Amino acid sequence: MYKKLFIPGPTHVDDEILEAMSVPMIGHRDSLYSDLHGAVVTKLKKFLGTDDHIYLSTSSSTGMMEGAIRNVVHNKVLMTDCGAFSKRWTEIAQLNGKEIDVIKVEMGQAVTPEMVDEYLSKGGFEAVCITHNETSTGVMNPIEEIGALVKEKYPDVLVCVDAVSSMAGAEIKVDQWNLDIVLAGTQKAFALPPGLCVVTVSKRALEKSLSVENRGYYFNFEVLEKKAIKDQTPATPAISLVNALNVQLDRIFAEGVEKRFQRHLDMAEHVRGWTQKNFALYSDENYLSPTVTNVHNTREIDVVALNAELAKRGAMLSNGYGALKGTCFRIAHMGDLQLADVQWLTDQIDDILGL
Ligand SMILES: *Cc1c(COP(=O)(O)O)cnc(C)c1O
């Protein structure tokens, strides 16, 4: 049976998007593709408030997380660990042989500008990598403030952002916020199927990359840029997904960007209220995510059994991530889900659990 996805990726995909994926194939060196690619990039620039380079990567987001590190970090980088995905990025930097320092906070806590300041003041860092929305804990880190701090006190340090579960669900102003690299896969708040990753790269980040050794090929910004200027990609792109993204960006502008973000906040408010009434919020209430809520399982319900019951009713939520499995469960409220969807979901849970 079809289950509506309330998990933080992949997310529910609307029929109009599925239809946009099932159109006749075009050649990726045909002008039809360049026209499509160019249109998507233009719309993304407007949506993200940037004049930076934008590349469309046929990969999961993790691929481009590795790409960011390999392109702009020659030696030393500041990483964070505030949950599973920031930890993953730290591991990527380590496995690529970079010298790292790590800001580690308890799960459910945010990485603050003060912490970034304290670490960067030690000196020697080329970049700082921040996870905008830590999907494993439902925390949104204050990247606007962190970007401003770095610009003011450490102007040579590049700011790299994993915006996988926030882009298209929360405001990101790439240029205004001083963000050099911002990446996001399409299967989260963009509400497309998985397989495509969007990345913005500032002029200075691209320039820096030219001096970094051992960048590989697939995620190499220089290689990507050579084709991007022709509105193409070096390797065969996921054309169906690019087409779907084009349609989705039109839908985003048609809904209204502000309205879209407000819809995410409205869904988040509903889930938070329900959580506080029946369970407890796990994460720091000053930094709650607008796209996913981490519910502290204070009633010690069997999350697997709950999901099995929800499956019969056509829905699915997520268990706690990693160390939080069982201790928490997560409800995603992002992408093309509507307030009525999350209201329906919490009604189902109330009914199943007899709340
Ligand atoms: C989902 C997610 C990732 C991993 O994305 P993939 O596309 O599966 O590689 C990385 N970071 C964050 C914050 C995520 O939510």
Coordinates of C-alpha atoms and ligand atoms in Angstrom, one line a residue:
M1 CA 0.0 0.0 0.0
Y2 CA 1.1 3.5 -0.8
K3 CA 2.3 5.4 2.3
K4 CA 2.4 9.2 2.5
L5 CA 5.9 10.0 3.7
F6 CA 6.3 12.1 6.9
I7 CA 9.9 11.1 7.0
P8 CA 12.7 13.6 6.5
G9 CA 13.6 12.3 3.0
P10 CA 12.7 11.2 0.6
T11 CA 9.5 13.2 1.1
H12 CA 6.1 13.0 -0.4
V13 CA 6.1 13.8 -4.2
D14 CA 3.1 15.4 -5.8
D15 CA 1.5 13.9 -9.0
E16 CA 2.4 17.0 -11.0
I17 CA 6.1 16.3 -10.3
L18 CA 5.8 12.6 -11.1
E19 CA 4.3 13.6 -14.4
A20 CA 7.1 16.0 -15.1
M21 CA 9.5 13.1 -14.8
S22 CA 7.7 11.0 -17.4
V23 CA 8.3 13.1 -20.5
P24 CA 10.2 11.9 -23.6
M25 CA 14.0 11.9 -23.2
I26 CA 16.2 14.5 -24.7
G27 CA 19.9 14.4 -25.5
H28 CA 22.1 16.1 -22.9
R29 CA 24.1 17.8 -25.6
D30 CA 21.0 19.0 -27.4
S31 CA 20.1 22.7 -27.1
L32 CA 16.8 21.5 -25.6
Y33 CA 18.8 20.4 -22.5
S34 CA 20.8 23.6 -22.3
D35 CA 17.6 25.6 -22.4
L36 CA 16.2 23.5 -19.6
H37 CA 19.4 23.6 -17.5
G38 CA 19.8 27.4 -18.0
A39 CA 16.2 28.0 -17.0
V40 CA 16.6 25.9 -13.8
V41 CA 19.8 27.8 -12.8
T42 CA 18.2 31.2 -13.4
K43 CA 15.3 30.2 -11.2
L44 CA 17.6 28.8 -8.5
K45 CA 19.6 32.1 -8.4
K46 CA 16.5 34.1 -7.9
F47 CA 15.1 31.7 -5.3
L48 CA 18.4 31.6 -3.3
G49 CA 19.4 35.2 -3.7
T50 CA 22.7 34.6 -5.4
D51 CA 24.9 35.5 -8.3
D52 CA 27.2 32.6 -7.5
H53 CA 27.9 29.6 -9.8
I54 CA 25.3 26.9 -9.5
Y55 CA 25.9 23.3 -10.4
L56 CA 23.4 20.5 -10.8
S57 CA 25.0 17.3 -9.6
T58 CA 23.6 13.9 -10.4
S59 CA 24.3 12.4 -7.0
S60 CA 23.1 12.2 -3.5
S61 CA 23.9 15.2 -1.3
T62 CA 26.6 13.2 0.4
G63 CA 28.6 13.2 -2.8
M64 CA 28.6 16.9 -2.9
M65 CA 29.4 17.1 0.8
E66 CA 32.6 15.3 -0.1
G67 CA 33.0 17.5 -3.2
A68 CA 32.9 20.7 -1.1
I69 CA 35.7 19.4 1.1
R70 CA 37.9 18.2 -1.7
N71 CA 37.5 21.4 -3.7
V72 CA 38.1 24.1 -1.2
V73 CA 40.1 22.6 1.7
H74 CA 43.8 22.2 1.0
N75 CA 44.7 21.4 4.6
K76 CA 42.7 22.5 7.6
V77 CA 38.9 22.9 8.1
L78 CA 36.6 23.5 11.0
M79 CA 33.8 20.9 11.3
T80 CA 30.8 20.4 13.6
D81 CA 29.2 17.5 15.3
C82 CA 25.6 18.3 16.5
G83 CA 24.0 15.1 15.2
A84 CA 24.3 12.4 12.5
F85 CA 24.7 14.5 9.4
S86 CA 27.2 17.0 10.7
K87 CA 29.1 14.0 12.1
R88 CA 29.0 12.4 8.6
W89 CA 30.5 15.6 7.1
T90 CA 33.3 15.5 9.7
E91 CA 34.0 11.9 8.9
I92 CA 34.2 12.8 5.2
A93 CA 36.8 15.5 5.9
Q94 CA 38.7 13.0 8.0
L95 CA 38.6 10.2 5.4
N96 CA 39.9 12.7 2.8
G97 CA 42.9 13.3 4.9
K98 CA 42.1 16.9 6.0
E99 CA 43.3 18.3 9.3
I100 CA 40.1 18.9 11.3
D101 CA 39.0 20.5 14.5
V102 CA 35.4 19.8 15.6
I103 CA 32.8 21.8 17.4
K104 CA 30.9 19.1 19.2
V105 CA 27.6 19.8 21.0
E106 CA 25.1 17.5 22.6
M107 CA 22.4 16.1 20.3
G108 CA 19.5 18.5 20.4
Q109 CA 21.7 21.6 20.8
A110 CA 22.7 24.1 18.2
V111 CA 26.1 25.3 17.0
T112 CA 26.3 29.0 17.9
P113 CA 28.3 31.9 16.4
E114 CA 30.1 32.2 19.8
M115 CA 31.4 28.6 19.4
V116 CA 32.5 29.2 15.8
D117 CA 34.3 32.3 16.9
E118 CA 36.1 30.5 19.7
Y119 CA 37.4 27.8 17.4
L120 CA 38.2 30.0 14.4
S121 CA 40.2 32.3 16.7
K122 CA 42.7 29.5 17.1
G123 CA 43.7 30.3 13.5
G124 CA 44.8 28.3 10.4
F125 CA 41.3 27.3 9.1
E126 CA 40.5 27.6 5.4
A127 CA 36.8 26.9 5.8
V128 CA 34.1 26.1 8.3
C129 CA 31.4 23.5 7.4
I130 CA 28.0 24.0 9.0
T131 CA 24.9 21.8 8.8
H132 CA 22.0 24.3 8.5
N133 CA 19.3 21.9 9.6
E134 CA 20.5 18.9 11.6
T135 CA 17.9 16.4 10.4
S136 CA 18.7 13.8 13.0
T137 CA 17.8 16.2 15.9
G138 CA 15.4 18.7 14.4
V139 CA 17.7 21.6 15.1
M140 CA 18.3 24.6 12.8
N141 CA 21.6 26.2 13.3
P142 CA 21.9 30.0 13.0
I143 CA 23.8 30.2 9.7
E144 CA 22.9 33.8 9.0
E145 CA 24.6 34.9 12.2
I146 CA 27.5 32.5 11.7
G147 CA 28.0 33.8 8.1
A148 CA 28.0 37.4 9.5
L149 CA 30.5 36.6 12.2
V150 CA 32.9 34.9 9.7
K151 CA 32.6 37.8 7.3
E152 CA 33.4 40.3 10.0
K153 CA 36.2 38.6 11.9
Y154 CA 37.6 35.9 9.6
P155 CA 37.0 37.2 6.1
D156 CA 39.4 34.7 4.5
V157 CA 37.6 31.7 5.9
L158 CA 35.1 30.1 3.5
V159 CA 31.6 29.2 4.8
C160 CA 30.3 25.8 3.5
V161 CA 26.7 24.9 4.3
D162 CA 24.8 21.6 4.2
A163 CA 21.3 22.8 3.5
V164 CA 19.9 19.4 2.5
S165 CA 16.8 19.5 4.7
S166 CA 16.3 23.2 4.8
M167 CA 16.6 24.5 1.2
A168 CA 13.2 25.1 -0.2
G169 CA 11.6 24.8 3.3
A170 CA 13.3 27.7 5.0
E171 CA 14.8 31.0 3.8
I172 CA 18.4 31.0 2.7
K173 CA 20.0 34.1 1.3
V174 CA 23.2 32.9 -0.1
D175 CA 24.9 36.2 -1.0
Q176 CA 23.6 38.3 1.8
W177 CA 24.5 35.7 4.4
N178 CA 28.1 35.3 3.2
L179 CA 27.7 31.6 2.3
D180 CA 30.4 30.3 -0.1
I181 CA 29.1 26.8 -0.7
V182 CA 25.5 25.8 -0.1
L183 CA 24.3 22.3 -1.2
A184 CA 21.0 20.4 -1.1
G185 CA 19.6 17.2 -2.5
T186 CA 16.2 17.4 -4.1
Q187 CA 14.5 14.7 -2.1
K188 CA 13.9 16.7 1.0
A189 CA 12.1 20.1 1.0
F190 CA 12.2 20.4 -2.8
A191 CA 9.9 17.4 -2.7
L192 CA 11.4 15.7 -5.8
P193 CA 12.5 12.1 -6.0
P194 CA 16.2 11.5 -4.9
G195 CA 19.2 11.6 -7.3
L196 CA 19.9 15.3 -7.9
C197 CA 21.9 17.8 -5.8
V198 CA 22.0 21.5 -6.2
V199 CA 25.1 23.5 -5.1
T200 CA 26.0 27.1 -5.1
V201 CA 29.7 28.0 -5.3
S202 CA 30.9 31.6 -4.8
K203 CA 33.5 33.1 -7.1
R204 CA 36.2 33.0 -4.4
A205 CA 35.4 29.4 -3.6
L206 CA 35.8 28.4 -7.3
E207 CA 39.0 30.5 -7.4
K208 CA 40.3 28.8 -4.2
S209 CA 39.6 25.4 -5.6
L210 CA 41.9 25.9 -8.6
S211 CA 44.9 25.9 -6.1
V212 CA 43.8 22.8 -4.2
E213 CA 45.4 19.5 -5.1
N214 CA 43.7 16.1 -5.7
R215 CA 40.1 17.3 -6.3
G216 CA 39.2 14.3 -8.3
Y217 CA 36.9 14.6 -11.3
Y218 CA 33.2 14.0 -10.6
F219 CA 32.7 16.8 -8.1
N220 CA 35.5 19.0 -9.4
F221 CA 34.2 22.6 -9.5
E222 CA 36.6 23.5 -12.3
V223 CA 35.3 20.6 -14.5
L224 CA 31.7 21.4 -13.6
E225 CA 32.2 25.1 -14.4
K226 CA 33.6 24.4 -17.9
K227 CA 30.3 22.8 -18.8
A228 CA 28.0 25.0 -16.7
I229 CA 29.0 28.0 -18.8
K230 CA 27.3 26.2 -21.7
D231 CA 24.4 25.2 -19.5
Q232 CA 25.6 21.6 -19.5
T233 CA 27.1 19.0 -17.2
P234 CA 30.3 17.0 -17.7
A235 CA 28.6 13.7 -17.4
T236 CA 25.0 12.7 -18.3
P237 CA 22.7 14.4 -15.9
A238 CA 19.5 13.1 -14.3
I239 CA 17.5 14.8 -17.0
S240 CA 14.1 13.7 -15.7
L241 CA 14.9 15.2 -12.3
V242 CA 16.1 18.5 -13.8
N243 CA 12.8 18.7 -15.7
A244 CA 11.0 18.0 -12.4
L245 CA 13.0 20.7 -10.6
N246 CA 12.1 23.2 -13.3
V247 CA 8.4 22.5 -12.8
Q248 CA 8.8 22.6 -9.0
L249 CA 10.6 26.0 -9.1
D250 CA 7.6 27.3 -11.1
R251 CA 5.3 25.9 -8.5
I252 CA 7.3 27.4 -5.7
F253 CA 7.1 30.9 -7.3
A254 CA 3.4 30.4 -8.0
E255 CA 2.7 29.5 -4.4
G256 CA 4.9 32.4 -3.3
V257 CA 8.2 32.0 -1.6
E258 CA 7.2 33.7 1.6
K259 CA 3.9 31.7 1.7
R260 CA 5.9 28.4 1.2
F261 CA 8.1 29.2 4.2
Q262 CA 5.1 30.2 6.2
R263 CA 3.4 26.9 5.4
H264 CA 6.4 25.1 6.7
L265 CA 6.2 27.1 9.9
D266 CA 2.5 26.5 10.3
M267 CA 3.0 22.7 9.9
A268 CA 5.9 22.9 12.4
E269 CA 3.8 24.9 14.9
H270 CA 1.1 22.3 14.7
V271 CA 3.5 19.3 15.3
R272 CA 5.3 21.2 18.1
G273 CA 2.0 21.9 19.8
W274 CA 0.9 18.3 19.5
T275 CA 4.3 17.1 20.7
Q276 CA 4.2 19.4 23.8
K277 CA 0.7 18.2 24.6
N278 CA 1.4 14.5 24.3
F279 CA 5.2 14.0 24.6
A280 CA 8.0 16.5 24.8
L281 CA 10.3 18.4 22.4
Y282 CA 13.7 16.9 22.5
S283 CA 15.7 19.8 21.1
D284 CA 16.6 23.3 22.2
E285 CA 13.4 25.3 21.8
N286 CA 15.4 28.3 20.6
Y287 CA 16.6 26.5 17.5
L288 CA 13.7 24.2 16.4
S289 CA 13.6 23.2 12.8
P290 CA 10.8 24.3 10.6
T291 CA 11.0 21.2 8.5
V292 CA 11.3 18.3 11.0
T293 CA 10.4 17.8 14.6
N294 CA 12.2 15.4 16.9
V295 CA 9.6 14.1 19.4
H296 CA 11.0 13.0 22.8
N297 CA 9.3 9.6 23.3
T298 CA 8.5 10.3 27.0
R299 CA 5.6 7.8 26.9
E300 CA 8.1 5.1 25.7
I301 CA 5.7 4.0 23.0
D302 CA 6.9 1.3 20.6
V303 CA 7.8 3.4 17.6
V304 CA 8.1 0.4 15.2
A305 CA 4.6 -0.8 16.2
L306 CA 3.2 2.7 15.8
N307 CA 4.7 2.9 12.3
A308 CA 3.2 -0.5 11.5
E309 CA -0.2 0.8 12.4
L310 CA 0.3 4.0 10.5
A311 CA 1.3 1.9 7.5
K312 CA -2.2 0.3 7.4
R313 CA -3.6 3.9 7.3
G314 CA -1.2 4.9 4.5
A315 CA 1.5 6.9 6.4
M316 CA 5.0 6.6 7.6
L317 CA 7.1 8.6 10.1
S318 CA 10.7 8.2 11.2
N319 CA 12.3 6.6 14.2
G320 CA 14.9 8.6 16.1
Y321 CA 18.2 8.7 14.3
G322 CA 21.2 6.7 15.4
A323 CA 21.7 7.0 19.1
L324 CA 18.2 8.5 19.5
K325 CA 16.4 5.4 18.0
G326 CA 13.5 4.6 20.3
T327 CA 14.2 7.6 22.6
C328 CA 12.8 9.8 19.9
F329 CA 10.8 9.7 16.8
R330 CA 10.6 12.3 14.0
I331 CA 7.8 13.8 12.0
A332 CA 8.9 15.6 8.9
H333 CA 6.7 18.5 7.7
M334 CA 8.4 19.7 4.6
G335 CA 8.2 19.9 0.8
D336 CA 4.7 19.6 -0.6
L337 CA 3.0 18.4 2.5
Q338 CA 0.2 20.7 3.7
L339 CA -1.1 21.6 7.1
A340 CA -4.1 19.3 6.6
D341 CA -1.7 16.4 6.1
V342 CA 0.1 16.8 9.4
Q343 CA -3.2 17.4 11.2
W344 CA -4.4 14.2 9.7
L345 CA -1.2 12.4 10.8
T346 CA -1.4 13.5 14.4
D347 CA -5.1 12.6 14.4
Q348 CA -4.1 9.1 13.3
I349 CA -1.5 8.8 16.0
D350 CA -3.9 10.0 18.6
D351 CA -6.4 7.4 17.5
I352 CA -3.8 4.6 17.4
L353 CA -2.3 5.4 20.8
G354 CA -5.7 6.4 22.4
L355 CA -4.4 9.9 23.3
Ligands
LIG1 C1 19.4 13.7 4.1 C2 20.6 14.5 4.6 C3 21.9 14.3 4.1 C4 22.2 13.2 3.2 O1 21.6 13.4 1.9 P1 21.8 12.2 0.8 O2 21.1 12.9 -0.4 O3 21.1 11.0 1.3 O4 23.2 12.0 0.6 C5 22.9 15.2 4.5 N1 22.7 16.2 5.3 C6 21.4 16.4 5.8 C7 21.3 17.6 6.7 C8 20.4 15.6 5.5 O5 19.1 15.9 5.9

